Short mmCIF file of C-alpha atoms in Angstrom, two decimals:
data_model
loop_
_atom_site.label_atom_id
_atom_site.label_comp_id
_atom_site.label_asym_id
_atom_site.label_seq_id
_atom_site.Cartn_x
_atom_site.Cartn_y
_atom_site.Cartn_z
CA UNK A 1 -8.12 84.62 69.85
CA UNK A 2 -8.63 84.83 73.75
CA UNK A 3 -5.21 85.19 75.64
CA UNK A 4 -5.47 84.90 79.36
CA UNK A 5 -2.49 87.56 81.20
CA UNK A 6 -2.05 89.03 84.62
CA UNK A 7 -4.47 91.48 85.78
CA UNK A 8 -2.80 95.34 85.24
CA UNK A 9 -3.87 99.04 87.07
CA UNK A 10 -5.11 99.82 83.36
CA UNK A 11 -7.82 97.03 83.49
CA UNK A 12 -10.09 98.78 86.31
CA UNK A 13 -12.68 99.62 84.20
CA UNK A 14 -13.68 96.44 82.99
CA UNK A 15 -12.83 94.70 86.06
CA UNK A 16 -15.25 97.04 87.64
CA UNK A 17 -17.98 96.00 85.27
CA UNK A 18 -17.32 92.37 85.51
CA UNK A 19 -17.70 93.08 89.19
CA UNK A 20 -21.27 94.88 87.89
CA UNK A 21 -22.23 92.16 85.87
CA UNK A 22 -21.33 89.48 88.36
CA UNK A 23 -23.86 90.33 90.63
CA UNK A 24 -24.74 89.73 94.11
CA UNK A 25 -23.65 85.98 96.15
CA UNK A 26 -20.18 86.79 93.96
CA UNK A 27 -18.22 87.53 97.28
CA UNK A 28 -14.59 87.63 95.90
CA UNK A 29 -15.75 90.44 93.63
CA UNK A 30 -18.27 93.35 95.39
CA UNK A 31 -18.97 96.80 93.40
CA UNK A 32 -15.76 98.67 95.42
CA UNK A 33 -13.43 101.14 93.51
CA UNK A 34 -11.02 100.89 96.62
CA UNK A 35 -11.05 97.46 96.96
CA UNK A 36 -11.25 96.29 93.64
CA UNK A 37 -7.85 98.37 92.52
CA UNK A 38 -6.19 97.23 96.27
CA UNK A 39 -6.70 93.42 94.55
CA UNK A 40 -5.42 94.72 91.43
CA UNK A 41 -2.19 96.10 92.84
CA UNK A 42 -1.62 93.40 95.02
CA UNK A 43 -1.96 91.09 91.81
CA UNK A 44 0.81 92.53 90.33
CA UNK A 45 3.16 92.81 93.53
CA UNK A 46 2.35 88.77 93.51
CA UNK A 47 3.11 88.38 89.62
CA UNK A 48 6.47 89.99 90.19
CA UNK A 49 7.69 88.71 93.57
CA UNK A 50 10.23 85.65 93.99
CA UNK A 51 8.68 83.29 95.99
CA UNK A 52 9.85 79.88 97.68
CA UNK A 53 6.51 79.25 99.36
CA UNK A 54 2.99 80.23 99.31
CA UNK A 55 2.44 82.72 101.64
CA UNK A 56 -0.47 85.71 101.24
CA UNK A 57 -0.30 86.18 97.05
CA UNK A 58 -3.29 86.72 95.12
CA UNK A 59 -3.09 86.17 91.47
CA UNK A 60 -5.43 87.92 89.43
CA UNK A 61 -6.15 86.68 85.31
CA UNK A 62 -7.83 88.66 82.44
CA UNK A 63 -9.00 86.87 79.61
CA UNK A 64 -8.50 89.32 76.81
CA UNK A 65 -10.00 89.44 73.15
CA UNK A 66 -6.99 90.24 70.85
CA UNK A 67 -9.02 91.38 68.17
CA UNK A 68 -11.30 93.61 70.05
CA UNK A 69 -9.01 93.94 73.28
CA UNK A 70 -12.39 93.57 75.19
CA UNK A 71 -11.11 91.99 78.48
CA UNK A 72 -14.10 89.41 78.69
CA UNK A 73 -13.56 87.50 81.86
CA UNK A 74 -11.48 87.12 84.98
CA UNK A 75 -10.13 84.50 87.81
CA UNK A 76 -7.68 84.19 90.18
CA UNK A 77 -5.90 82.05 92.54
CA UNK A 78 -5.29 82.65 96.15
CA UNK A 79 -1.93 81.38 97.63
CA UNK A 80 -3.42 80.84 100.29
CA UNK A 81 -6.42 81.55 102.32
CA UNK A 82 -6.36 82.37 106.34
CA UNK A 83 -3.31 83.22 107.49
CA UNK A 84 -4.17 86.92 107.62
CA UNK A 85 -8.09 87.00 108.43
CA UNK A 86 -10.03 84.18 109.53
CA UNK A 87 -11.49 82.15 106.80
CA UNK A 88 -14.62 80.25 108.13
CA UNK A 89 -16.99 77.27 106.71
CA UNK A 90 -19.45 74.92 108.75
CA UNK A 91 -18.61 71.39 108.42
CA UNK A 92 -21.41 69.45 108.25
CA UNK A 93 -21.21 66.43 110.60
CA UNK A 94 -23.27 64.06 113.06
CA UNK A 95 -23.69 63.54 116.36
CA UNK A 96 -25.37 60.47 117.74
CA UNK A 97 -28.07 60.88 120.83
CA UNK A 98 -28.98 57.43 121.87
CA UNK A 99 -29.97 55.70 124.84
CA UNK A 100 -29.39 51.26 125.32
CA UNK A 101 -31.94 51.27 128.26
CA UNK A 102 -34.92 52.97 125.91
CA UNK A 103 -33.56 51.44 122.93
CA UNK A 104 -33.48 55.05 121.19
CA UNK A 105 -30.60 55.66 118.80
CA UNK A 106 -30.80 59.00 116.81
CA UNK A 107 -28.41 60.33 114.18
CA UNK A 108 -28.78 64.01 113.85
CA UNK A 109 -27.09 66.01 111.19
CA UNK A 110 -25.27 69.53 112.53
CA UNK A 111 -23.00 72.51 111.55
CA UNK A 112 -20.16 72.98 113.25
CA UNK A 113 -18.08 76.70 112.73
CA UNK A 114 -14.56 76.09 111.34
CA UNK A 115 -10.79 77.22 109.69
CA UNK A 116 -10.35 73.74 108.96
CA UNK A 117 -9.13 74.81 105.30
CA UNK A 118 -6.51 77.78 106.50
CA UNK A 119 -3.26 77.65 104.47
CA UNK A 120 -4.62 76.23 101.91
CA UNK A 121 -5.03 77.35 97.99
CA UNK A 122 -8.06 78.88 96.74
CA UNK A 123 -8.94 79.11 92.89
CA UNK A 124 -11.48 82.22 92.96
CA UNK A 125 -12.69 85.23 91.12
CA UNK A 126 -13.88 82.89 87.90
CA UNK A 127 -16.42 84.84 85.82
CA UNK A 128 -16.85 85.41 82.14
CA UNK A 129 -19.09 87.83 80.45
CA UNK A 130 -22.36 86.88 79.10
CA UNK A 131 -21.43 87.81 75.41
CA UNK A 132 -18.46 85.93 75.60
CA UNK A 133 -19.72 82.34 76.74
CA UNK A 134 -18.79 80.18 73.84
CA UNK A 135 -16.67 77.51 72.60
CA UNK A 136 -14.04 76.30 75.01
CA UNK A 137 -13.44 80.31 76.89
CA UNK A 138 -15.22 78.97 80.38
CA UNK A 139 -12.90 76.00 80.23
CA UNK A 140 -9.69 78.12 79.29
CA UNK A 141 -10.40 80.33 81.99
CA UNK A 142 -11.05 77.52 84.67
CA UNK A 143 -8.25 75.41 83.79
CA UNK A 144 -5.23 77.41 82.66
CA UNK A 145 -4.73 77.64 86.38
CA UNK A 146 -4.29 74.12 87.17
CA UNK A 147 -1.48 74.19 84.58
CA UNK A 148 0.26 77.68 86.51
CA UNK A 149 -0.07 76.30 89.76
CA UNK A 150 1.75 73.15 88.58
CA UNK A 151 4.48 75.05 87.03
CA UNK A 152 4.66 77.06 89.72
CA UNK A 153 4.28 74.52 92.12
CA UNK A 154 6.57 76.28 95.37
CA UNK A 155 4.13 79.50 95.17
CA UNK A 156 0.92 77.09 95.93
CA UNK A 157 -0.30 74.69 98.81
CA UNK A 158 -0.72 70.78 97.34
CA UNK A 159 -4.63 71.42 98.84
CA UNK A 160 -6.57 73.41 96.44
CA UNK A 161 -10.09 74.30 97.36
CA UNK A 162 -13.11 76.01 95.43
CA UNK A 163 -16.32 78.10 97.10
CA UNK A 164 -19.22 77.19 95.35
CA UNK A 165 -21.71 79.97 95.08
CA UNK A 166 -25.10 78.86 96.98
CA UNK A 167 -28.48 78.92 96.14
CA UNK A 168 -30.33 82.54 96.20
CA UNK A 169 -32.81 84.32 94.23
CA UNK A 170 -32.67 87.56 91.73
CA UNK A 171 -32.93 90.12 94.65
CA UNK A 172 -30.04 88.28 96.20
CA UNK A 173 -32.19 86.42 99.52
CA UNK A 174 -30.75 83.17 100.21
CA UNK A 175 -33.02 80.58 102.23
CA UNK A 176 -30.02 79.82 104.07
CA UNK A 177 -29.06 83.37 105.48
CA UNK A 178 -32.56 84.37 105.92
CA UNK A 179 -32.74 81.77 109.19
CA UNK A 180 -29.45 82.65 110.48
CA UNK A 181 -30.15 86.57 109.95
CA UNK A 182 -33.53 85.76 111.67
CA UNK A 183 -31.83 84.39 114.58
CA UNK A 184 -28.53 85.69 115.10
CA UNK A 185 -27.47 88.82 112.60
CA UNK A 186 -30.58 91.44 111.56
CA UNK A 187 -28.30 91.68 108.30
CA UNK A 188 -29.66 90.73 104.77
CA UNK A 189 -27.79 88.52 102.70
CA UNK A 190 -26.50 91.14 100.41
CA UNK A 191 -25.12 93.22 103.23
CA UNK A 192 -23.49 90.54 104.90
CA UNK A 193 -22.15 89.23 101.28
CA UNK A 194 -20.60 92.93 100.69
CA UNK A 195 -19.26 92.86 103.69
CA UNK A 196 -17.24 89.97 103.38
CA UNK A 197 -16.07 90.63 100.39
CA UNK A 198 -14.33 93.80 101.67
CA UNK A 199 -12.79 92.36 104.27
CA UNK A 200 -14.57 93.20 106.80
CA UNK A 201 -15.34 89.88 108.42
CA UNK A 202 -15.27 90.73 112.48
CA UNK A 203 -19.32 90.81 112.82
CA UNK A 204 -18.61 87.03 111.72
CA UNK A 205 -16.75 85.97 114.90
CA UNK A 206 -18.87 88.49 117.15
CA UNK A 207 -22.08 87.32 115.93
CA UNK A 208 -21.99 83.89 114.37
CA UNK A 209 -23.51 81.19 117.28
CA UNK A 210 -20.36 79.41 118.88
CA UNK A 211 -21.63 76.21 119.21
CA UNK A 212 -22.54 73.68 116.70
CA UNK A 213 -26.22 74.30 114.82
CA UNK A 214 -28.44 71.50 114.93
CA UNK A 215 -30.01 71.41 110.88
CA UNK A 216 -33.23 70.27 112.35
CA UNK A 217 -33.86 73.38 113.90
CA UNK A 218 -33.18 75.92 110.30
CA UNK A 219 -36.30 75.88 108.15
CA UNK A 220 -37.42 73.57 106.10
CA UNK A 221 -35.87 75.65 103.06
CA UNK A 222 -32.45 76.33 104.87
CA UNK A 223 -32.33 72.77 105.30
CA UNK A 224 -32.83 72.33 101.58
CA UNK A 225 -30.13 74.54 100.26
CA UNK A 226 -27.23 73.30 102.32
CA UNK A 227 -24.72 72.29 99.93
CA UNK A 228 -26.39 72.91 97.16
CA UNK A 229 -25.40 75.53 94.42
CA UNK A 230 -26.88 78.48 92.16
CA UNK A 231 -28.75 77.41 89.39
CA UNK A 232 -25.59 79.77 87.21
CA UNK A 233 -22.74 77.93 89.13
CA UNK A 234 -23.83 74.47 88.29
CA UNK A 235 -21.50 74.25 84.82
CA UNK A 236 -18.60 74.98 87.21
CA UNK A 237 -19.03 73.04 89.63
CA UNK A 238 -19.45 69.60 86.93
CA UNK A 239 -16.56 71.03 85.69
CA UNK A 240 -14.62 70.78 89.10
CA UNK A 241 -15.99 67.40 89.66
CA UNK A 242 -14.88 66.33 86.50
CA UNK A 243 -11.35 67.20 87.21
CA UNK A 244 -11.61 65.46 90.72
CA UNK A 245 -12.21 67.73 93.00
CA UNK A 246 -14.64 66.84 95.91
CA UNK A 247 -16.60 67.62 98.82
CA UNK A 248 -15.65 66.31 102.23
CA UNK A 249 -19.14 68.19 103.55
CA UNK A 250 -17.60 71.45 104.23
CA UNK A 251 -20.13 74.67 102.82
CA UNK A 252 -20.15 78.76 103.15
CA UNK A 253 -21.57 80.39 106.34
CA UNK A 254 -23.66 82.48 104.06
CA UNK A 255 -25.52 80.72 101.87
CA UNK A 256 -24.53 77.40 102.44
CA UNK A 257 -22.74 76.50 98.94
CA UNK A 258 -20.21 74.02 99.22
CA UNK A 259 -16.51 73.77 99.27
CA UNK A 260 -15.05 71.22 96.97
CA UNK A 261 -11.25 70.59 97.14
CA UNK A 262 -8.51 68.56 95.32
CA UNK A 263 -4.91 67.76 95.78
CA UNK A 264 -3.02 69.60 92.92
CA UNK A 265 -0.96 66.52 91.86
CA UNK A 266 -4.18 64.92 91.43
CA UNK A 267 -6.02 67.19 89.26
CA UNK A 268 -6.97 65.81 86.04
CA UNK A 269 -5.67 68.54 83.92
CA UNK A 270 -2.48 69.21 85.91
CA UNK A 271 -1.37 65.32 85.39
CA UNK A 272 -2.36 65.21 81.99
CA UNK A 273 -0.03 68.16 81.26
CA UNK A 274 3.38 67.92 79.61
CA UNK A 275 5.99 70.54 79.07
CA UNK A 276 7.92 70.28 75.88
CA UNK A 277 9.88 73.14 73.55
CA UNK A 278 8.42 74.50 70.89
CA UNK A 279 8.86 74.39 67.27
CA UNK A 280 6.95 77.26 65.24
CA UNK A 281 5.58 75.24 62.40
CA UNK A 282 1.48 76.09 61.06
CA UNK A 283 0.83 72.61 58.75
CA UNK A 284 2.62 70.49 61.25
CA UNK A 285 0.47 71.88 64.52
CA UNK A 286 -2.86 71.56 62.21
CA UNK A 287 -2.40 68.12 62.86
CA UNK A 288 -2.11 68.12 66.77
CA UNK A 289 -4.70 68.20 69.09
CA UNK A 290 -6.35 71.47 70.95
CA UNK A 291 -4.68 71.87 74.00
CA UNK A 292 -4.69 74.55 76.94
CA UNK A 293 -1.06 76.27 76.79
CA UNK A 294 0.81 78.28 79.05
CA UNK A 295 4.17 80.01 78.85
CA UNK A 296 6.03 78.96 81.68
CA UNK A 297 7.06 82.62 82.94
CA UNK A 298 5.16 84.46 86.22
CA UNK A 299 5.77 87.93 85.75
CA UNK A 300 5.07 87.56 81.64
CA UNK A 301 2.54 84.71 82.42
CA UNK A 302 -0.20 83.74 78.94
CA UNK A 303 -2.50 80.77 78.36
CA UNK A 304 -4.33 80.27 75.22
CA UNK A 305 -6.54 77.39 73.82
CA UNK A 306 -4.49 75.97 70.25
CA UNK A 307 -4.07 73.36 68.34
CA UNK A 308 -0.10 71.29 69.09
CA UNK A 309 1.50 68.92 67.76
CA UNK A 310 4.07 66.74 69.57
CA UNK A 311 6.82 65.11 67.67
CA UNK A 312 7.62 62.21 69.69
CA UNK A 313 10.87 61.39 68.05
CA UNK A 314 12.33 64.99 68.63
CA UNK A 315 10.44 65.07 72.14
CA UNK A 316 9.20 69.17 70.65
CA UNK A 317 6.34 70.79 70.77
CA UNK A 318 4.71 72.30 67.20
CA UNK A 319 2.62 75.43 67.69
CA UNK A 320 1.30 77.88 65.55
CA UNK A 321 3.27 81.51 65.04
CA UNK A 322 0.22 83.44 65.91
CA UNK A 323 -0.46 81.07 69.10
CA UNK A 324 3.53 81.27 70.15
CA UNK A 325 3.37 85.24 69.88
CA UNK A 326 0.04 85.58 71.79
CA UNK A 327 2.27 83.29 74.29
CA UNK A 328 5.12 85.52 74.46
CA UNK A 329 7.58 82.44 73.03
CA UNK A 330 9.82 81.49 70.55
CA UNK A 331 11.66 78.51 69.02
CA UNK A 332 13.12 76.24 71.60
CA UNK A 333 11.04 78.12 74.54
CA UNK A 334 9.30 75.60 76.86
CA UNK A 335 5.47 75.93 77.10
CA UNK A 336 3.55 73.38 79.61
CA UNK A 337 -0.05 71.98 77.73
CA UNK A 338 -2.57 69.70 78.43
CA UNK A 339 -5.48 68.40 75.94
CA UNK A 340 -9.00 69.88 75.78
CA UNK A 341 -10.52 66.18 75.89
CA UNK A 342 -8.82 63.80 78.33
CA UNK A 343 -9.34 60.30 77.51
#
């Protein structure tokens, strides 16, 4: 069974070779001891603080295999995003040069520097390992936290947005950086990636070009890439789509991936969800459905994928005893679930 908990100090290791594996264009994630164990340990300062409103949390996930205790995948959630460093995107807009006298009326596309989306939440961090890319784990790992965040609703903003990796090649160029480094950065796309992903993001507002970028001027294969997304990150992003979330034409200063973004009551998963007690009972949750389950605890927090059975009558929950002790629960605890397959 795969069992999704907080992140913990004894994790580095793997986290570190997710962070390998992940590779480069995976900002939220760059090959740093330091920085990977500071986002560790503020993980668990977030799991165990009371909160009334989102502030500057980061919650960190493991998916773990209990048979092998392989930790196989990771994701997180960002409170929210902004409030301590700027967070930038271009917003891709129009501007309209026309003339009544010459009868010339152009509509030309441009990108316009932004924080449009600060204090907002941010699901993040989502990667699972090659070997373990089966069944319904990607889904688990993506959805569970639709289900937290709803639970949790006063530690998270009602705007939820996702960064969308963009389009680069193996060695890590992207089409899109390549005509901004050309013009305005003599930094490769992998250095400016790292970079960012440490924090350091000051050569952004030193060096970025102030005013808006008109897209006819960025090469033919910038052009092309601009809100587009890597050939990996497709699956995610239909996944996304599928549970509503949108783009309102906002992408990444890097490589130009876009932003989609959702309001949390709105997410298909989230409204689907119910939150019932439990009964332990293995023939009667045979008969349910699969669902995604959480506990509903923070500090304690699990999710699992399993099969329940809701007994309308009683208004309960039935859940198998090996799925209610990978969830930490027992009779009468509450767990919020959603199906796999929303009709």
């Amino acid at each position: 069974m795969k069992v999704i908990r907080p992140i913990a100090l004894s994790d580095y290791d793997e986290l570190y070779n997710i962070a390998v594996e992940s590779g480069i264009g995976f900002t939220s994630l760059p090959v740093n001891e330091a920085l990977l164990r500071r986002k560790i340990e503020q993980s668990e300062i977030a799991f165990k603080e009371q909160v009334d409103k989102p502030a500057n949390q980061s919650y960190l996930f493991v998916m773990e295999d209990t048979d092998s205790h392989e930790v196989v995948g990771t994701s997180g959630i960002a409170a929210t995003v902004g409030l301590e460093d700027s967070f930038y995107h271009y917003h891709c807009g129009k501007v309209v040069h026309a003339s009544r006298e010459l009868k010339i009326h152009n509509t030309v596309d441009i990108l316009t520097l932004c924080n449009d989306y600060t204090g907002v939440s941010e699901i993040c961090t989502l990667f699972l390992k090659e070997n373990a890319r089966q069944g319904s784990n990607g889904r688990l790992l993506s959805k569970f936290r639709f289900l937290f965040m709803l639970e949790h609703q006063t530690r998270f903003s009602e705007t939820v947005i996702a960064e969308m990796r963009g389009v680069s090649d193996e060695n890590g160029t992207s089409p899109f950086w390549q005509w901004l480094e050309e013009h305005f950065f003599s930094m490769d796309f992998p250095t400016a990636d790292y970079l960012t992903g440490i924090g350091d993001k000051v050569f952004i507002a030193e060096l970025m070009p102030k005013y808006p970028i008109y897209v006819s001027l960025l090469s033919k294969a910038a052009q092309a890439v601009i809100g587009q997304v890597h050939e990996k990150t497709r699956p995610a992003l239909q996944l996304l789509q599928q549970e509503g979330f949108i783009s309102r034409g906002y992408v990444d200063i890097f490589d130009g991936g876009p932003t989609v973004e959702a309001n949390l009551q709105h997410i298909r998963t989230a409204q689907a969800s119910r939150k019932l007690p439990i009964k332990i009972d293995q023939q009667k949750a045979a008969e349910g459905v699969l669902c995604y389950v959480i506990n509903t605890q923070v500090k304690n927090f699990r999710a699992v994928s399993t099969e329940v059975y809701v007994d309308k009558e009683q208004n309960v929950a039935y859940i198998s005893a090996q799925s209610a002790a990978a969830l930490l629960v027992s009779e009468n605890d509450p767990i919020r679930f959603a199906p796999t397959k929303i009709i």
